[in-house]
Structure formats: structure tokens, C-alpha cells
Amino acid sequence: MVSVKFITAITLALAATVSAAPASHGHKTPSHHQKLVHGKYFDRFMIVVLENQDYEAVVADPYFGSLAKKHHGNLLTNYLATTHPSEPNYIAMIGGSTFGNDDDSDVSYNEKSIVDILEPRGISWKEYAEDYIPGPNGDCAMDSAQSKNVYRRKHNPFISFSTVTSNPARCKNIVPGSQLAVDLKAKNLPQFMFYTPNMNNDGHDTTLAYASNWTHSFIEPLLANKDFTKDTAVLLTWDESKNYSNTDQVWSVLVGGAVKAKRNNVDNTKYNHYSILATIEKNWKLHNLGQNDANATAFKW
């Protein structure tokens, strides 16, 4: 398990952003020297995905249950995951389809993903995966597990697309989670960020309480940092429900400087994981992938 000392260290790093910044790799990402591609609702979007809990349990947690109101965001009370188990949900978020996947095995799809609609418009992206170890020269690491098994490939959807892993420049945009603090300090955050906690922090191998404590330590310093929150929307969500026999409703919240609070900080609109792509496409006027994103409901602002 990750120690409290380790979590505290990461929290302080994000809060103060004092990490040394190495040279960046891969596609250029916007910084204070570069012009953002402005969107209709937000200029940056981050997704943080946690693991395997029912909506009712999460909303009853003291921290998760109060997060939307505390940060003037919105609780999405009718948000559904796509399927079971974990991996196809992650793939759906960036690919618009599960492509028939119904397990957590290592897969590789020669299909378009969100990357293929962001890059033509010059919109930068990164996958921040905790405890991920890139291959030599920043190549995509195809291992199922790394770093004492707290990283999982199945929770890093970009690795499941050969259209990403066969491209060295794209591989360099899949980085360890610790790179987030570096990019924040350098004012070099990408415009689309997918953050994958490790197997302890996402609650998969621990508990809801552990995931709650980690989320508090991770997201609070970010939301207190004006360089991060300005024109940024953050979706905190869960990959799937714990109970396979229910509707697959998952707790999801939108927070950040770009989010406008609705009445009682609640949005009852029916959404699902495909709504992520629909929202990105609507915000930046992008083509859709021709998958389930084409008819999905975008988040309402």
C-alpha cells in the first residue's frame, strides 16, 4: 500500500509545484509562451477515473458527497458506466466504443481515438498514469503491470490503441503521474488530460475510504491553484459500479473554474462515458469518431 508519507509528498509537490522541470517530449503542449486553442466552455479538460464503487456508497462518503458543493461544481446524478469489467469502460471513454471487449485482457485496436480528433486542431493531450514506466526513449510500455503491480495497463486506455502505440511521438505523451506537477510548475499543461491513479489510490486494491483520502490529497491542491483551475473542467468519475446487477450508475462530478454550478449543484441529465467524447467534440467543434460518441449527450454548461 502507498504510505501516508508518500501521499503527503505528492500533495505538497502539487500544491507548491516545486519539482524540477525536465525537457518536454512529444507533441507541443500549451504553455505561457504558446497560444491555447480556446473552447466554447473550457480550455482544458481533465478526467480522473476511480475504481469499482456503487453510486450510493460514494455519495454517502463525507468527502465525495460534499465535493460538488464545496467547489461550486455539479454532481451528475444520472451518469452510467458502459459495461463490465473495467477495461472496456476506459476504452469507451476515448474510443467511443468498447469494440466488443468484454474482459480485462491486453488488447490492441487499430481504431481512431480522441487523439485523432484533437491533434489535427493542435489541441495537446497527455495520459498521466501513476507508476507507469515508459519504454526506452519514451516508447510505449506494453507491460500489463509495472512498479510492484500498482500500475495496470487495463486502466491506461491509450495503450489499447495501436494507432497510439505505433507512433513514437504519441507514446511520449503517455507519462508517469508525477509529470503532472512538473507540467503545472512549467505552465505547460496539455489541454486534454487523462489521469490514471494506481491500483491503491483508485480504490481497486484498497477501499472507498482510501480512494476518498487519496482524492482529497490529490485534487484539493489542484483546485486551489489558479494556474490549474482557470478555464479548466475536471471530471471525477468511476469506471463501473461494484454491483453487476444494477444499472451501472456511477458517481461523477464536474468541478473547476470553467464549470458553472447548477441549482443545488446537481445535474440530473442522463449521461454515460461516451458523453466525455461528445463534450470534447462540442467544446472545440471537432468531428466525431463515428462511434457511440456521435449520438451521446454532451455535458451541459
PDB file of C-alpha atoms in Angstrom:
ATOM      1  CA  MET A   1       0.000   0.000   0.000  1.00  0.00           C
ATOM      2  CA  VAL A   2       1.076   3.589  -0.620  1.00  0.00           C
ATOM      3  CA  SER A   3       2.291   5.203   2.583  1.00  0.00           C
ATOM      4  CA  VAL A   4       0.819   8.350   4.073  1.00  0.00           C
ATOM      5  CA  LYS A   5       4.249   9.890   3.768  1.00  0.00           C
ATOM      6  CA  PHE A   6       4.235   9.242   0.015  1.00  0.00           C
ATOM      7  CA  ILE A   7       0.766  10.715  -0.454  1.00  0.00           C
ATOM      8  CA  THR A   8       1.775  13.775   1.559  1.00  0.00           C
ATOM      9  CA  ALA A   9       4.848  14.250  -0.582  1.00  0.00           C
ATOM     10  CA  ILE A  10       2.796  14.144  -3.770  1.00  0.00           C
ATOM     11  CA  THR A  11       0.265  16.551  -2.288  1.00  0.00           C
ATOM     12  CA  LEU A  12       2.944  19.059  -1.386  1.00  0.00           C
ATOM     13  CA  ALA A  13       4.502  18.723  -4.806  1.00  0.00           C
ATOM     14  CA  LEU A  14       1.206  19.535  -6.484  1.00  0.00           C
ATOM     15  CA  ALA A  15       0.397  22.345  -4.086  1.00  0.00           C
ATOM     16  CA  ALA A  16       3.726  24.092  -4.359  1.00  0.00           C
ATOM     17  CA  THR A  17       4.718  22.729  -7.783  1.00  0.00           C
ATOM     18  CA  VAL A  18       8.353  22.868  -6.907  1.00  0.00           C
ATOM     19  CA  SER A  19       9.529  19.870  -8.904  1.00  0.00           C
ATOM     20  CA  ALA A  20      12.325  20.399 -11.368  1.00  0.00           C
ATOM     21  CA  ALA A  21      11.034  20.509 -14.932  1.00  0.00           C
ATOM     22  CA  PRO A  22      12.847  18.356 -17.494  1.00  0.00           C
ATOM     23  CA  ALA A  23      12.689  18.998 -21.197  1.00  0.00           C
ATOM     24  CA  SER A  24       9.275  18.117 -22.601  1.00  0.00           C
ATOM     25  CA  HIS A  25       8.803  15.492 -25.290  1.00  0.00           C
ATOM     26  CA  GLY A  26       6.308  14.594 -27.954  1.00  0.00           C
ATOM     27  CA  HIS A  27       3.661  16.963 -29.231  1.00  0.00           C
ATOM     28  CA  LYS A  28       3.962  20.550 -28.173  1.00  0.00           C
ATOM     29  CA  THR A  29       1.751  21.396 -25.261  1.00  0.00           C
ATOM     30  CA  PRO A  30       0.469  24.880 -24.487  1.00  0.00           C
ATOM     31  CA  SER A  31       2.498  26.964 -22.061  1.00  0.00           C
ATOM     32  CA  HIS A  32       2.737  30.615 -21.153  1.00  0.00           C
ATOM     33  CA  HIS A  33       4.637  31.056 -24.442  1.00  0.00           C
ATOM     34  CA  GLN A  34       2.050  29.265 -26.571  1.00  0.00           C
ATOM     35  CA  LYS A  35      -1.472  30.111 -27.608  1.00  0.00           C
ATOM     36  CA  LEU A  36      -4.270  27.874 -26.370  1.00  0.00           C
ATOM     37  CA  VAL A  37      -6.938  26.552 -28.671  1.00  0.00           C
ATOM     38  CA  HIS A  38      -9.857  28.176 -26.905  1.00  0.00           C
ATOM     39  CA  GLY A  39     -13.028  26.180 -26.455  1.00  0.00           C
ATOM     40  CA  LYS A  40     -16.674  27.162 -26.129  1.00  0.00           C
ATOM     41  CA  TYR A  41     -16.889  26.110 -22.461  1.00  0.00           C
ATOM     42  CA  PHE A  42     -13.344  25.353 -21.310  1.00  0.00           C
ATOM     43  CA  ASP A  43      -9.750  25.491 -22.471  1.00  0.00           C
ATOM     44  CA  ARG A  44      -8.599  22.411 -20.560  1.00  0.00           C
ATOM     45  CA  PHE A  45     -10.320  19.204 -19.552  1.00  0.00           C
ATOM     46  CA  MET A  46      -9.093  16.585 -17.092  1.00  0.00           C
ATOM     47  CA  ILE A  47     -10.539  13.150 -16.395  1.00  0.00           C
ATOM     48  CA  VAL A  48      -9.697  11.253 -13.201  1.00  0.00           C
ATOM     49  CA  VAL A  49     -11.048   7.688 -13.043  1.00  0.00           C
ATOM     50  CA  LEU A  50     -11.532   5.728  -9.819  1.00  0.00           C
ATOM     51  CA  GLU A  51     -12.479   2.066  -9.473  1.00  0.00           C
ATOM     52  CA  ASN A  52     -15.481  -0.142  -8.786  1.00  0.00           C
ATOM     53  CA  GLN A  53     -17.954   1.519  -6.433  1.00  0.00           C
ATOM     54  CA  ASP A  54     -21.715   1.930  -6.469  1.00  0.00           C
ATOM     55  CA  TYR A  55     -23.173   5.436  -6.670  1.00  0.00           C
ATOM     56  CA  GLU A  56     -24.956   5.144  -3.332  1.00  0.00           C
ATOM     57  CA  ALA A  57     -21.771   4.243  -1.469  1.00  0.00           C
ATOM     58  CA  VAL A  58     -19.724   7.058  -2.968  1.00  0.00           C
ATOM     59  CA  VAL A  59     -22.316   9.792  -2.492  1.00  0.00           C
ATOM     60  CA  ALA A  60     -22.563   8.753   1.187  1.00  0.00           C
ATOM     61  CA  ASP A  61     -18.825   9.282   1.681  1.00  0.00           C
ATOM     62  CA  PRO A  62     -18.261  12.572   3.592  1.00  0.00           C
ATOM     63  CA  TYR A  63     -15.673  13.917   1.156  1.00  0.00           C
ATOM     64  CA  PHE A  64     -17.116  12.734  -2.144  1.00  0.00           C
ATOM     65  CA  GLY A  65     -20.623  13.634  -1.019  1.00  0.00           C
ATOM     66  CA  SER A  66     -19.673  17.264  -0.366  1.00  0.00           C
ATOM     67  CA  LEU A  67     -17.187  17.837  -3.188  1.00  0.00           C
ATOM     68  CA  ALA A  68     -19.564  19.361  -5.762  1.00  0.00           C
ATOM     69  CA  LYS A  69     -20.936  21.983  -3.386  1.00  0.00           C
ATOM     70  CA  LYS A  70     -17.572  22.732  -1.839  1.00  0.00           C
ATOM     71  CA  HIS A  71     -16.107  23.605  -5.233  1.00  0.00           C
ATOM     72  CA  HIS A  72     -19.230  25.083  -6.849  1.00  0.00           C
ATOM     73  CA  GLY A  73     -19.433  22.224  -9.297  1.00  0.00           C
ATOM     74  CA  ASN A  74     -22.129  19.742 -10.245  1.00  0.00           C
ATOM     75  CA  LEU A  75     -22.949  16.207  -9.160  1.00  0.00           C
ATOM     76  CA  LEU A  76     -24.087  14.187 -12.189  1.00  0.00           C
ATOM     77  CA  THR A  77     -26.833  12.103 -10.626  1.00  0.00           C
ATOM     78  CA  ASN A  78     -27.760  10.109 -13.731  1.00  0.00           C
ATOM     79  CA  TYR A  79     -24.348   9.115 -15.107  1.00  0.00           C
ATOM     80  CA  LEU A  80     -23.972   5.492 -16.213  1.00  0.00           C
ATOM     81  CA  ALA A  81     -20.894   3.443 -16.955  1.00  0.00           C
ATOM     82  CA  THR A  82     -20.823   1.489 -20.198  1.00  0.00           C
ATOM     83  CA  THR A  83     -20.321  -2.127 -19.214  1.00  0.00           C
ATOM     84  CA  HIS A  84     -18.336  -4.522 -17.026  1.00  0.00           C
ATOM     85  CA  PRO A  85     -15.493  -5.135 -16.237  1.00  0.00           C
ATOM     86  CA  SER A  86     -13.054  -2.215 -16.074  1.00  0.00           C
ATOM     87  CA  GLU A  87     -11.082  -2.094 -19.312  1.00  0.00           C
ATOM     88  CA  PRO A  88     -13.890  -1.648 -21.871  1.00  0.00           C
ATOM     89  CA  ASN A  89     -15.128   1.378 -19.918  1.00  0.00           C
ATOM     90  CA  TYR A  90     -11.759   3.086 -20.249  1.00  0.00           C
ATOM     91  CA  ILE A  91     -11.591   2.254 -23.948  1.00  0.00           C
ATOM     92  CA  ALA A  92     -15.106   3.656 -24.436  1.00  0.00           C
ATOM     93  CA  MET A  93     -14.096   6.975 -22.867  1.00  0.00           C
ATOM     94  CA  ILE A  94     -11.537   7.767 -25.558  1.00  0.00           C
ATOM     95  CA  GLY A  95     -12.631   5.499 -28.421  1.00  0.00           C
ATOM     96  CA  GLY A  96     -16.396   5.904 -28.458  1.00  0.00           C
ATOM     97  CA  SER A  97     -16.890   2.128 -28.388  1.00  0.00           C
ATOM     98  CA  THR A  98     -15.862  -0.941 -26.423  1.00  0.00           C
ATOM     99  CA  PHE A  99     -15.035  -2.604 -29.761  1.00  0.00           C
ATOM    100  CA  GLY A 100     -16.580  -5.784 -28.416  1.00  0.00           C
ATOM    101  CA  ASN A 101     -14.231  -6.004 -25.451  1.00  0.00           C
ATOM    102  CA  ASP A 102     -15.796  -7.815 -22.503  1.00  0.00           C
ATOM    103  CA  ASP A 103     -12.768  -8.553 -20.312  1.00  0.00           C
ATOM    104  CA  ASP A 104      -9.549  -7.042 -18.952  1.00  0.00           C
ATOM    105  CA  SER A 105      -7.108  -8.787 -21.294  1.00  0.00           C
ATOM    106  CA  ASP A 106      -4.362  -6.961 -23.188  1.00  0.00           C
ATOM    107  CA  VAL A 107      -5.902  -5.702 -26.419  1.00  0.00           C
ATOM    108  CA  SER A 108      -4.783  -3.555 -29.325  1.00  0.00           C
ATOM    109  CA  TYR A 109      -7.246  -1.818 -31.627  1.00  0.00           C
ATOM    110  CA  ASN A 110      -6.335  -0.303 -34.967  1.00  0.00           C
ATOM    111  CA  GLU A 111      -9.024   2.308 -34.460  1.00  0.00           C
ATOM    112  CA  LYS A 112      -9.253   6.048 -34.109  1.00  0.00           C
ATOM    113  CA  SER A 113      -9.414   7.572 -30.644  1.00  0.00           C
ATOM    114  CA  ILE A 114      -9.756  11.019 -29.146  1.00  0.00           C
ATOM    115  CA  VAL A 115      -6.132  11.617 -30.143  1.00  0.00           C
ATOM    116  CA  ASP A 116      -7.130  11.566 -33.815  1.00  0.00           C
ATOM    117  CA  ILE A 117      -9.597  14.417 -33.433  1.00  0.00           C
ATOM    118  CA  LEU A 118      -7.521  16.536 -31.027  1.00  0.00           C
ATOM    119  CA  GLU A 119      -4.235  16.601 -32.887  1.00  0.00           C
ATOM    120  CA  PRO A 120      -5.484  17.983 -36.232  1.00  0.00           C
ATOM    121  CA  ARG A 121      -6.752  21.035 -34.346  1.00  0.00           C
ATOM    122  CA  GLY A 122      -3.487  21.470 -32.444  1.00  0.00           C
ATOM    123  CA  ILE A 123      -5.086  20.528 -29.109  1.00  0.00           C
ATOM    124  CA  SER A 124      -2.469  18.931 -26.870  1.00  0.00           C
ATOM    125  CA  TRP A 125      -3.072  15.840 -24.740  1.00  0.00           C
ATOM    126  CA  LYS A 126      -1.401  13.597 -22.194  1.00  0.00           C
ATOM    127  CA  GLU A 127      -2.126  10.441 -20.280  1.00  0.00           C
ATOM    128  CA  TYR A 128      -0.749  10.721 -16.730  1.00  0.00           C
ATOM    129  CA  ALA A 129      -0.532   7.186 -15.319  1.00  0.00           C
ATOM    130  CA  GLU A 130       0.710   6.697 -11.781  1.00  0.00           C
ATOM    131  CA  ASP A 131       3.715   4.361 -11.509  1.00  0.00           C
ATOM    132  CA  TYR A 132       3.863   3.935 -15.276  1.00  0.00           C
ATOM    133  CA  ILE A 133       7.397   3.385 -16.551  1.00  0.00           C
ATOM    134  CA  PRO A 134       7.862   4.423 -20.193  1.00  0.00           C
ATOM    135  CA  GLY A 135       9.889   2.254 -22.513  1.00  0.00           C
ATOM    136  CA  PRO A 136      13.347   3.206 -23.818  1.00  0.00           C
ATOM    137  CA  ASN A 137      13.384   6.679 -25.363  1.00  0.00           C
ATOM    138  CA  GLY A 138       9.823   7.254 -24.182  1.00  0.00           C
ATOM    139  CA  ASP A 139       8.371   4.361 -26.171  1.00  0.00           C
ATOM    140  CA  CYS A 140       5.009   2.939 -25.133  1.00  0.00           C
ATOM    141  CA  ALA A 141       5.442   0.306 -22.423  1.00  0.00           C
ATOM    142  CA  MET A 142       3.134  -2.597 -23.189  1.00  0.00           C
ATOM    143  CA  ASP A 143       3.526  -4.386 -19.839  1.00  0.00           C
ATOM    144  CA  SER A 144       0.311  -5.393 -18.113  1.00  0.00           C
ATOM    145  CA  ALA A 145       1.735  -4.399 -14.714  1.00  0.00           C
ATOM    146  CA  GLN A 146       4.735  -2.379 -13.583  1.00  0.00           C
ATOM    147  CA  SER A 147       6.251  -0.943 -10.422  1.00  0.00           C
ATOM    148  CA  LYS A 148       5.339  -3.703  -7.960  1.00  0.00           C
ATOM    149  CA  ASN A 149       1.982  -4.173  -9.677  1.00  0.00           C
ATOM    150  CA  VAL A 150       0.393  -0.843  -8.699  1.00  0.00           C
ATOM    151  CA  TYR A 151       0.165   0.260 -12.348  1.00  0.00           C
ATOM    152  CA  ARG A 152      -2.212  -1.559 -14.689  1.00  0.00           C
ATOM    153  CA  ARG A 153      -2.265  -1.333 -18.451  1.00  0.00           C
ATOM    154  CA  LYS A 154      -6.021  -2.000 -18.483  1.00  0.00           C
ATOM    155  CA  HIS A 155      -6.583   1.374 -16.785  1.00  0.00           C
ATOM    156  CA  ASN A 156      -4.451   3.222 -19.356  1.00  0.00           C
ATOM    157  CA  PRO A 157      -6.705   3.223 -22.434  1.00  0.00           C
ATOM    158  CA  PHE A 158      -4.237   4.816 -24.832  1.00  0.00           C
ATOM    159  CA  ILE A 159      -2.080   1.680 -24.659  1.00  0.00           C
ATOM    160  CA  SER A 160      -5.015  -0.285 -26.121  1.00  0.00           C
ATOM    161  CA  PHE A 161      -4.855   1.595 -29.432  1.00  0.00           C
ATOM    162  CA  SER A 162      -2.169   0.617 -31.949  1.00  0.00           C
ATOM    163  CA  THR A 163      -2.832   3.977 -33.591  1.00  0.00           C
ATOM    164  CA  VAL A 164      -1.152   5.418 -30.500  1.00  0.00           C
ATOM    165  CA  THR A 165       1.436   2.786 -29.591  1.00  0.00           C
ATOM    166  CA  SER A 166       2.842   2.574 -33.125  1.00  0.00           C
ATOM    167  CA  ASN A 167       3.533   6.323 -33.117  1.00  0.00           C
ATOM    168  CA  PRO A 168       6.691   7.320 -31.146  1.00  0.00           C
ATOM    169  CA  ALA A 169       5.574  10.932 -30.747  1.00  0.00           C
ATOM    170  CA  ARG A 170       2.246   9.862 -29.301  1.00  0.00           C
ATOM    171  CA  CYS A 171       3.931   7.418 -26.944  1.00  0.00           C
ATOM    172  CA  LYS A 172       5.859  10.295 -25.431  1.00  0.00           C
ATOM    173  CA  ASN A 173       2.542  11.778 -24.310  1.00  0.00           C
ATOM    174  CA  ILE A 174       1.916   8.793 -22.033  1.00  0.00           C
ATOM    175  CA  VAL A 175       3.845   9.728 -18.914  1.00  0.00           C
ATOM    176  CA  PRO A 176       4.103   8.887 -15.195  1.00  0.00           C
ATOM    177  CA  GLY A 177       1.603  10.621 -12.937  1.00  0.00           C
ATOM    178  CA  SER A 178       4.428  12.560 -11.273  1.00  0.00           C
ATOM    179  CA  GLN A 179       4.857  14.518 -14.521  1.00  0.00           C
ATOM    180  CA  LEU A 180       1.689  16.468 -13.745  1.00  0.00           C
ATOM    181  CA  ALA A 181       3.390  18.519 -11.027  1.00  0.00           C
ATOM    182  CA  VAL A 182       6.280  19.217 -13.407  1.00  0.00           C
ATOM    183  CA  ASP A 183       3.977  20.386 -16.195  1.00  0.00           C
ATOM    184  CA  LEU A 184       1.941  22.516 -13.806  1.00  0.00           C
ATOM    185  CA  LYS A 185       5.000  24.297 -12.477  1.00  0.00           C
ATOM    186  CA  ALA A 186       6.238  24.943 -16.020  1.00  0.00           C
ATOM    187  CA  LYS A 187       2.779  26.226 -17.032  1.00  0.00           C
ATOM    188  CA  ASN A 188       2.927  23.575 -19.690  1.00  0.00           C
ATOM    189  CA  LEU A 189      -0.254  21.611 -19.043  1.00  0.00           C
ATOM    190  CA  PRO A 190      -1.841  19.951 -22.066  1.00  0.00           C
ATOM    191  CA  GLN A 191      -5.405  20.859 -22.930  1.00  0.00           C
ATOM    192  CA  PHE A 192      -6.754  17.314 -22.564  1.00  0.00           C
ATOM    193  CA  MET A 193      -5.550  15.334 -19.544  1.00  0.00           C
ATOM    194  CA  PHE A 194      -6.409  11.761 -18.621  1.00  0.00           C
ATOM    195  CA  TYR A 195      -5.204  10.901 -15.117  1.00  0.00           C
ATOM    196  CA  THR A 196      -4.991   7.259 -14.034  1.00  0.00           C
ATOM    197  CA  PRO A 197      -4.332   6.659 -10.303  1.00  0.00           C
ATOM    198  CA  ASN A 198      -2.519   3.476  -9.335  1.00  0.00           C
ATOM    199  CA  MET A 199      -4.308   0.375  -8.044  1.00  0.00           C
ATOM    200  CA  ASN A 200      -4.193   1.596  -4.443  1.00  0.00           C
ATOM    201  CA  ASN A 201      -5.197   5.198  -4.988  1.00  0.00           C
ATOM    202  CA  ASP A 202      -8.115   4.403  -7.300  1.00  0.00           C
ATOM    203  CA  GLY A 203      -9.599   2.130  -4.632  1.00  0.00           C
ATOM    204  CA  HIS A 204      -9.330  -1.062  -6.680  1.00  0.00           C
ATOM    205  CA  ASP A 205      -6.975  -2.864  -4.286  1.00  0.00           C
ATOM    206  CA  THR A 206      -7.881  -0.830  -1.215  1.00  0.00           C
ATOM    207  CA  THR A 207     -11.179   0.695  -0.046  1.00  0.00           C
ATOM    208  CA  LEU A 208     -13.588   3.514  -0.769  1.00  0.00           C
ATOM    209  CA  ALA A 209     -12.196   5.364   2.250  1.00  0.00           C
ATOM    210  CA  TYR A 210      -8.670   5.031   0.890  1.00  0.00           C
ATOM    211  CA  ALA A 211      -9.747   6.366  -2.521  1.00  0.00           C
ATOM    212  CA  SER A 212     -11.557   9.225  -0.786  1.00  0.00           C
ATOM    213  CA  ASN A 213      -8.456  10.197   1.204  1.00  0.00           C
ATOM    214  CA  TRP A 214      -6.283   9.996  -1.877  1.00  0.00           C
ATOM    215  CA  THR A 215      -8.686  12.062  -3.978  1.00  0.00           C
ATOM    216  CA  HIS A 216      -8.752  14.734  -1.274  1.00  0.00           C
ATOM    217  CA  SER A 217      -4.947  14.860  -1.188  1.00  0.00           C
ATOM    218  CA  PHE A 218      -4.724  14.951  -4.990  1.00  0.00           C
ATOM    219  CA  ILE A 219      -7.499  17.227  -6.180  1.00  0.00           C
ATOM    220  CA  GLU A 220      -7.671  19.859  -3.418  1.00  0.00           C
ATOM    221  CA  PRO A 221      -4.214  21.352  -4.147  1.00  0.00           C
ATOM    222  CA  LEU A 222      -5.032  21.414  -7.852  1.00  0.00           C
ATOM    223  CA  LEU A 223      -8.350  23.190  -7.370  1.00  0.00           C
ATOM    224  CA  ALA A 224      -6.617  25.722  -5.116  1.00  0.00           C
ATOM    225  CA  ASN A 225      -4.077  26.517  -7.841  1.00  0.00           C
ATOM    226  CA  LYS A 226      -5.279  29.289 -10.144  1.00  0.00           C
ATOM    227  CA  ASP A 227      -2.879  28.231 -12.884  1.00  0.00           C
ATOM    228  CA  PHE A 228      -4.678  24.897 -12.961  1.00  0.00           C
ATOM    229  CA  THR A 229      -8.312  25.865 -12.426  1.00  0.00           C
ATOM    230  CA  LYS A 230      -8.522  28.816 -14.806  1.00  0.00           C
ATOM    231  CA  ASP A 231     -10.794  27.808 -17.698  1.00  0.00           C
ATOM    232  CA  THR A 232     -10.419  24.155 -16.672  1.00  0.00           C
ATOM    233  CA  ALA A 233     -13.088  21.490 -16.178  1.00  0.00           C
ATOM    234  CA  VAL A 234     -12.357  18.317 -14.208  1.00  0.00           C
ATOM    235  CA  LEU A 235     -14.474  15.189 -14.398  1.00  0.00           C
ATOM    236  CA  LEU A 236     -14.054  12.856 -11.434  1.00  0.00           C
ATOM    237  CA  THR A 237     -15.753   9.559 -12.191  1.00  0.00           C
ATOM    238  CA  TRP A 238     -15.687   5.787 -11.628  1.00  0.00           C
ATOM    239  CA  ASP A 239     -15.109   3.184 -14.278  1.00  0.00           C
ATOM    240  CA  GLU A 240     -18.056   0.959 -13.274  1.00  0.00           C
ATOM    241  CA  SER A 241     -20.338   0.091 -10.401  1.00  0.00           C
ATOM    242  CA  LYS A 242     -19.348  -2.564  -7.892  1.00  0.00           C
ATOM    243  CA  ASN A 243     -22.678  -4.360  -8.239  1.00  0.00           C
ATOM    244  CA  TYR A 244     -23.016  -6.042 -11.633  1.00  0.00           C
ATOM    245  CA  SER A 245     -26.799  -6.414 -11.319  1.00  0.00           C
ATOM    246  CA  ASN A 246     -27.719  -2.737 -11.036  1.00  0.00           C
ATOM    247  CA  THR A 247     -27.968  -0.020 -13.704  1.00  0.00           C
ATOM    248  CA  ASP A 248     -24.191   0.629 -13.607  1.00  0.00           C
ATOM    249  CA  GLN A 249     -24.758   4.125 -12.214  1.00  0.00           C
ATOM    250  CA  VAL A 250     -21.509   5.719 -11.085  1.00  0.00           C
ATOM    251  CA  TRP A 251     -20.796   8.835  -9.024  1.00  0.00           C
ATOM    252  CA  SER A 252     -19.440  11.603 -11.221  1.00  0.00           C
ATOM    253  CA  VAL A 253     -18.704  15.260 -10.521  1.00  0.00           C
ATOM    254  CA  LEU A 254     -17.678  18.201 -12.687  1.00  0.00           C
ATOM    255  CA  VAL A 255     -15.585  20.861 -10.932  1.00  0.00           C
ATOM    256  CA  GLY A 256     -13.088  23.541 -11.921  1.00  0.00           C
ATOM    257  CA  GLY A 257     -13.005  27.174 -12.898  1.00  0.00           C
ATOM    258  CA  ALA A 258     -14.840  26.573 -16.176  1.00  0.00           C
ATOM    259  CA  VAL A 259     -17.790  24.799 -14.519  1.00  0.00           C
ATOM    260  CA  LYS A 260     -20.930  26.781 -13.708  1.00  0.00           C
ATOM    261  CA  ALA A 261     -22.861  25.469 -10.742  1.00  0.00           C
ATOM    262  CA  LYS A 262     -26.457  24.470 -11.358  1.00  0.00           C
ATOM    263  CA  ARG A 263     -29.258  24.652  -8.810  1.00  0.00           C
ATOM    264  CA  ASN A 264     -28.279  22.695  -5.701  1.00  0.00           C
ATOM    265  CA  ASN A 265     -25.087  21.709  -7.527  1.00  0.00           C
ATOM    266  CA  VAL A 266     -26.954  18.891  -9.264  1.00  0.00           C
ATOM    267  CA  ASP A 267     -27.327  17.891 -12.919  1.00  0.00           C
ATOM    268  CA  ASN A 268     -29.921  15.149 -13.431  1.00  0.00           C
ATOM    269  CA  THR A 269     -29.314  14.764 -17.172  1.00  0.00           C
ATOM    270  CA  LYS A 270     -28.676  11.211 -18.366  1.00  0.00           C
ATOM    271  CA  TYR A 271     -25.019  10.829 -19.331  1.00  0.00           C
ATOM    272  CA  ASN A 272     -22.577   7.975 -19.847  1.00  0.00           C
ATOM    273  CA  HIS A 273     -18.885   7.501 -20.622  1.00  0.00           C
ATOM    274  CA  TYR A 274     -19.498   8.426 -24.278  1.00  0.00           C
ATOM    275  CA  SER A 275     -20.576  11.866 -23.066  1.00  0.00           C
ATOM    276  CA  ILE A 276     -16.905  12.627 -22.438  1.00  0.00           C
ATOM    277  CA  LEU A 277     -16.096  12.493 -26.150  1.00  0.00           C
ATOM    278  CA  ALA A 278     -19.314  14.304 -27.071  1.00  0.00           C
ATOM    279  CA  THR A 279     -18.373  17.120 -24.691  1.00  0.00           C
ATOM    280  CA  ILE A 280     -14.836  17.444 -26.050  1.00  0.00           C
ATOM    281  CA  GLU A 281     -16.151  17.465 -29.620  1.00  0.00           C
ATOM    282  CA  LYS A 282     -18.774  20.107 -28.889  1.00  0.00           C
ATOM    283  CA  ASN A 283     -16.388  22.325 -26.947  1.00  0.00           C
ATOM    284  CA  TRP A 284     -13.768  22.502 -29.704  1.00  0.00           C
ATOM    285  CA  LYS A 285     -16.084  21.925 -32.700  1.00  0.00           C
ATOM    286  CA  LEU A 286     -14.403  18.653 -33.613  1.00  0.00           C
ATOM    287  CA  HIS A 287     -15.559  15.853 -35.875  1.00  0.00           C
ATOM    288  CA  ASN A 288     -16.860  12.813 -34.020  1.00  0.00           C
ATOM    289  CA  LEU A 289     -15.318   9.357 -34.249  1.00  0.00           C
ATOM    290  CA  GLY A 290     -18.395   7.870 -35.885  1.00  0.00           C
ATOM    291  CA  GLN A 291     -18.944   5.641 -32.865  1.00  0.00           C
ATOM    292  CA  ASN A 292     -21.304   5.997 -29.914  1.00  0.00           C
ATOM    293  CA  ASP A 293     -19.960   9.480 -29.330  1.00  0.00           C
ATOM    294  CA  ALA A 294     -21.915  10.665 -32.375  1.00  0.00           C
ATOM    295  CA  ASN A 295     -25.248  10.354 -30.524  1.00  0.00           C
ATOM    296  CA  ALA A 296     -24.100  10.805 -26.940  1.00  0.00           C
ATOM    297  CA  THR A 297     -25.300  13.691 -24.771  1.00  0.00           C
ATOM    298  CA  ALA A 298     -22.605  16.281 -24.064  1.00  0.00           C
ATOM    299  CA  PHE A 299     -22.337  17.700 -20.561  1.00  0.00           C
ATOM    300  CA  LYS A 300     -24.500  20.763 -20.109  1.00  0.00           C
ATOM    301  CA  TRP A 301     -22.882  24.044 -19.190  1.00  0.00           C
TER     302      TRP A 301
END
